[in-house]
CSV table of C-alpha atoms in Angstrom, one decimal:
chain,number,residue,atom,x,y,z
A,1,ARG,CA,6.4,48.1,72.2
A,2,SER,CA,9.9,49.0,71.5
A,3,ALA,CA,8.7,52.1,69.5
A,4,MET,CA,6.6,53.2,72.6
A,5,GLY,CA,9.7,52.6,74.8
A,6,SER,CA,11.9,54.7,72.6
A,7,ILE,CA,9.1,57.5,72.6
A,8,GLY,CA,8.9,57.5,76.3
A,9,THR,CA,12.6,58.0,76.9
A,10,PRO,CA,14.0,61.4,77.2
A,11,ASN,CA,16.4,62.2,74.4
A,12,GLY,CA,19.1,64.0,76.6
A,13,ASN,CA,18.2,67.6,74.9
A,14,GLY,CA,15.4,68.1,77.5
A,15,ASN,CA,12.9,67.7,74.8
A,16,GLY,CA,12.0,64.0,75.6
A,17,ILE,CA,8.6,63.1,76.7
A,18,GLY,CA,9.8,61.9,80.1
A,19,HIS,CA,9.5,58.9,82.5
A,20,GLY,CA,6.2,59.8,83.7
A,21,SER,CA,4.7,59.7,80.5
A,22,ALA,CA,6.5,56.5,79.5
A,23,ALA,CA,4.8,55.0,82.8
A,24,VAL,CA,1.4,56.3,81.5
A,25,ALA,CA,2.1,54.6,78.0
A,26,ARG,CA,3.0,51.3,79.6
A,27,ARG,CA,-0.2,51.4,81.7
A,28,GLN,CA,-2.1,51.8,78.2
A,29,HIS,CA,-0.5,48.6,76.9
A,30,ALA,CA,-2.4,45.4,77.1
A,31,GLU,CA,-0.9,43.0,79.7
A,32,GLY,CA,-0.1,40.1,77.2
A,33,PRO,CA,-0.1,39.5,73.3
A,34,ALA,CA,-3.1,39.8,71.0
A,35,ALA,CA,-5.3,36.6,70.8
A,36,MET,CA,-8.1,35.6,68.4
A,37,LEU,CA,-11.4,35.3,70.4
A,38,GLY,CA,-13.7,34.3,67.7
A,39,ILE,CA,-13.7,33.6,63.9
A,40,GLY,CA,-16.5,33.6,61.4
A,41,THR,CA,-16.8,33.0,57.6
A,42,ALA,CA,-19.6,33.6,55.1
A,43,ASN,CA,-20.1,32.9,51.4
A,44,PRO,CA,-22.3,34.8,48.9
A,45,THR,CA,-25.7,33.3,48.4
A,46,GLY,CA,-26.5,34.0,45.0
A,47,VAL,CA,-25.3,31.0,43.2
A,48,GLU,CA,-22.9,27.9,43.9
A,49,VAL,CA,-20.9,26.7,40.9
A,50,PRO,CA,-18.7,23.5,40.9
A,51,GLN,CA,-15.3,24.1,40.0
A,52,ASN,CA,-15.3,21.6,37.1
A,53,ILE,CA,-18.0,23.5,35.2
A,54,PHE,CA,-16.8,27.0,36.3
A,55,ALA,CA,-15.1,27.9,33.3
A,56,GLU,CA,-17.8,26.6,30.9
A,57,ASN,CA,-20.4,28.4,33.0
A,58,LEU,CA,-18.4,31.7,33.0
A,59,PHE,CA,-18.0,31.8,29.3
A,60,ARG,CA,-21.5,31.0,28.6
A,61,VAL,CA,-23.2,33.5,31.0
A,62,THR,CA,-20.9,36.2,29.7
A,63,LYS,CA,-21.6,35.2,26.1
A,64,SER,CA,-17.9,34.6,25.4
A,65,ASP,CA,-18.2,31.0,24.0
A,66,HIS,CA,-16.3,32.0,20.9
A,67,LEU,CA,-13.1,32.6,23.0
A,68,THR,CA,-12.4,28.8,23.0
A,69,GLU,CA,-8.6,28.9,23.6
A,70,LEU,CA,-9.0,31.2,26.5
A,71,GLN,CA,-11.7,28.9,28.1
A,72,GLN,CA,-9.5,25.9,27.6
A,73,LYS,CA,-6.8,27.6,29.4
A,74,LEU,CA,-9.0,28.7,32.3
A,75,THR,CA,-10.3,25.0,32.5
A,76,ARG,CA,-6.8,23.8,32.9
A,77,ILE,CA,-6.2,26.3,35.6
A,78,CYS,CA,-9.3,25.2,37.4
A,79,GLU,CA,-8.4,21.5,37.3
A,80,LYS,CA,-5.1,22.2,39.3
A,81,THR,CA,-6.3,24.6,42.0
A,82,GLY,CA,-7.8,22.2,44.4
A,83,ILE,CA,-11.0,24.1,44.7
A,84,ASP,CA,-14.2,22.1,44.8
A,85,LYS,CA,-16.8,24.9,44.2
A,86,ARG,CA,-17.1,28.6,44.0
A,87,HIS,CA,-19.9,31.0,45.5
A,88,PHE,CA,-20.9,34.1,43.6
A,89,HIS,CA,-23.3,37.1,44.5
A,90,LEU,CA,-24.2,37.4,40.9
A,91,THR,CA,-26.9,35.2,39.4
A,92,GLU,CA,-27.6,34.5,35.8
A,93,GLU,CA,-30.8,36.6,36.0
A,94,THR,CA,-28.7,39.6,37.3
A,95,LEU,CA,-26.3,39.2,34.5
A,96,ALA,CA,-29.1,39.0,31.9
A,97,ALA,CA,-30.4,42.3,33.3
A,98,HIS,CA,-27.1,43.9,33.2
A,99,PRO,CA,-25.3,43.1,29.9
A,100,GLU,CA,-23.0,46.1,30.5
A,101,LEU,CA,-21.3,44.0,33.2
A,102,TYR,CA,-19.5,41.7,30.4
A,103,ASP,CA,-19.6,44.2,27.4
A,104,HIS,CA,-16.2,45.7,27.3
A,105,ASP,CA,-17.5,48.7,25.1
A,106,ALA,CA,-20.4,49.6,27.6
A,107,PRO,CA,-19.6,51.8,30.8
A,108,SER,CA,-20.5,49.7,33.8
A,109,LEU,CA,-18.4,50.9,36.9
A,110,ASP,CA,-21.4,52.8,38.4
A,111,ASN,CA,-23.8,49.8,38.2
A,112,ARG,CA,-21.1,47.6,39.6
A,113,LEU,CA,-20.5,49.6,42.6
A,114,ALA,CA,-24.4,50.2,43.1
A,115,ILE,CA,-24.5,46.4,43.7
A,116,THR,CA,-21.5,46.1,45.9
A,117,VAL,CA,-22.1,48.9,48.1
A,118,ASP,CA,-24.9,47.2,49.7
A,119,ALA,CA,-23.9,43.4,49.1
A,120,VAL,CA,-20.4,43.6,50.5
A,121,PRO,CA,-21.2,45.2,53.9
A,122,LYS,CA,-24.0,42.4,54.3
A,123,LEU,CA,-21.7,39.6,53.3
A,124,ALA,CA,-19.3,40.9,56.1
A,125,GLN,CA,-22.1,41.2,58.5
A,126,CYS,CA,-22.8,37.5,58.1
A,127,ALA,CA,-19.3,36.5,58.9
A,128,ALA,CA,-18.8,39.2,61.7
A,129,ALA,CA,-21.9,38.0,63.5
A,130,LYS,CA,-20.6,34.5,63.7
A,131,ALA,CA,-17.2,35.6,65.1
A,132,ILE,CA,-19.2,37.7,67.6
A,133,ALA,CA,-21.3,34.9,68.6
A,134,GLU,CA,-18.2,32.6,69.1
A,135,TRP,CA,-16.6,35.4,71.3
A,136,GLY,CA,-19.7,35.3,73.4
A,137,ARG,CA,-19.8,39.0,74.4
A,138,PRO,CA,-22.3,41.8,73.1
A,139,ALA,CA,-21.3,43.6,69.9
A,140,SER,CA,-21.5,46.9,71.9
A,141,GLU,CA,-18.3,46.0,73.7
A,142,ILE,CA,-16.2,46.1,70.4
A,143,THR,CA,-13.9,49.0,70.5
A,144,HIS,CA,-12.2,49.0,67.1
A,145,LEU,CA,-13.3,47.8,63.6
A,146,ILE,CA,-11.1,47.3,60.8
A,147,PHE,CA,-12.7,46.4,57.3
A,148,SER,CA,-10.7,45.5,54.3
A,149,THR,CA,-12.3,45.3,51.0
A,150,TYR,CA,-11.4,46.2,47.3
A,151,SER,CA,-15.0,45.5,46.1
A,152,ALA,CA,-17.1,48.5,47.7
A,153,TRP,CA,-16.4,52.1,47.4
A,154,GLY,CA,-18.6,55.0,48.2
A,155,ALA,CA,-19.8,57.3,50.8
A,156,PRO,CA,-20.8,56.5,53.5
A,157,SER,CA,-18.0,53.9,53.4
A,158,ALA,CA,-18.4,50.3,54.0
A,159,ASP,CA,-17.0,50.2,57.4
A,160,LEU,CA,-19.8,52.5,58.6
A,161,ARG,CA,-22.4,50.5,56.8
A,162,LEU,CA,-21.0,47.4,58.6
A,163,ALA,CA,-20.9,49.0,62.0
A,164,THR,CA,-24.6,50.0,61.6
A,165,LEU,CA,-25.6,46.5,60.5
A,166,LEU,CA,-24.0,45.0,63.5
A,167,GLY,CA,-25.3,47.6,66.1
A,168,LEU,CA,-21.7,48.6,67.1
A,169,ARG,CA,-21.4,51.8,69.3
A,170,PRO,CA,-21.3,55.2,67.4
A,171,THR,CA,-18.1,55.8,69.1
A,172,VAL,CA,-16.2,52.6,67.7
A,173,ASN,CA,-13.0,53.4,66.2
A,174,ARG,CA,-13.3,52.5,62.5
A,175,THR,CA,-10.5,52.0,59.9
A,176,ILE,CA,-11.1,50.9,56.2
A,177,LEU,CA,-8.4,49.4,54.1
A,178,SER,CA,-9.5,50.0,50.5
A,179,LEU,CA,-8.0,48.5,47.2
A,180,HIS,CA,-5.4,46.3,49.1
A,181,GLY,CA,-6.5,43.2,47.1
A,182,CYS,CA,-5.3,39.8,48.5
A,183,TYR,CA,-2.9,41.7,50.9
A,184,GLY,CA,-5.6,43.5,52.7
A,185,GLY,CA,-6.6,40.6,55.0
A,186,GLY,CA,-3.0,40.2,56.4
A,187,ARG,CA,-2.6,44.0,57.0
A,188,ALA,CA,-5.8,44.1,58.7
A,189,LEU,CA,-4.8,41.4,61.0
A,190,GLY,CA,-1.5,43.0,61.5
A,191,LEU,CA,-3.1,46.4,62.4
A,192,ALA,CA,-5.6,44.6,64.7
A,193,ARG,CA,-2.7,43.1,66.7
A,194,GLU,CA,-1.1,46.6,67.0
A,195,LEU,CA,-4.2,48.1,68.2
A,196,ALA,CA,-5.0,45.5,70.7
A,197,GLU,CA,-1.6,45.1,72.3
A,198,ASN,CA,-1.3,49.0,72.6
A,199,ASN,CA,-4.7,49.8,74.0
A,200,ARG,CA,-5.7,48.0,77.2
A,201,GLY,CA,-9.1,46.5,77.0
A,202,ALA,CA,-9.4,47.0,73.2
A,203,ARG,CA,-11.6,44.5,71.5
A,204,VAL,CA,-10.9,44.6,67.7
A,205,LEU,CA,-13.2,43.3,65.0
A,206,VAL,CA,-11.5,42.5,61.7
A,207,ALA,CA,-13.8,42.2,58.6
A,208,CYS,CA,-12.7,41.3,55.1
A,209,ALA,CA,-15.2,40.7,52.2
A,210,GLU,CA,-14.8,40.5,48.5
A,211,ILE,CA,-17.3,40.0,45.7
A,212,THR,CA,-15.7,39.5,42.3
A,213,LEU,CA,-18.3,41.6,40.5
A,214,VAL,CA,-15.9,44.5,40.3
A,215,CYS,CA,-13.6,42.5,37.9
A,216,ILE,CA,-15.9,40.0,36.2
A,217,GLY,CA,-15.9,40.4,32.5
A,218,SER,CA,-15.7,38.8,29.1
């Protein structure tokens, strides 16, 4: 808001925007601070792995049992994380059908992206639908969509796919944050706040979805 105030103030050289434009800008601002109107979460439905056997399971399905020292290290890490279970999109059947996913000598990026390009927006759809239901208004009233992911790249982009899955208006303002990693969710919320507080009547949907397929390997 302070930035908008400085923009709306003449600079003394006759080159400022002027008080009239400043008043218009103030009318475009929301009347109060941004607030969360609904929250939803979702997990991949492929397979659920208890944390106490995660390391053993990972090394087995990626045919890396011979890396005993590394497996022991991961086991120790898992014991201290406080996580009870993990959810994965990949199943053992999928890994068996795609050995290139855990073979460092085999090209696999195209195959990984072919899986995530559909799976990531669908995972985001599950969580977003819950948030919209908690909000209690139709999805068509959403004015802005922010989608953060490092797991899905391509064209059409994941934000457009998600907007289509949710039935958002074709005119919805879309922003995608790609390759931000763990930082993406925080930045997405910050951007949503800026949009909500500077656009009267804005309803901003934030979606963050990741599938570890992009980085899984032996």
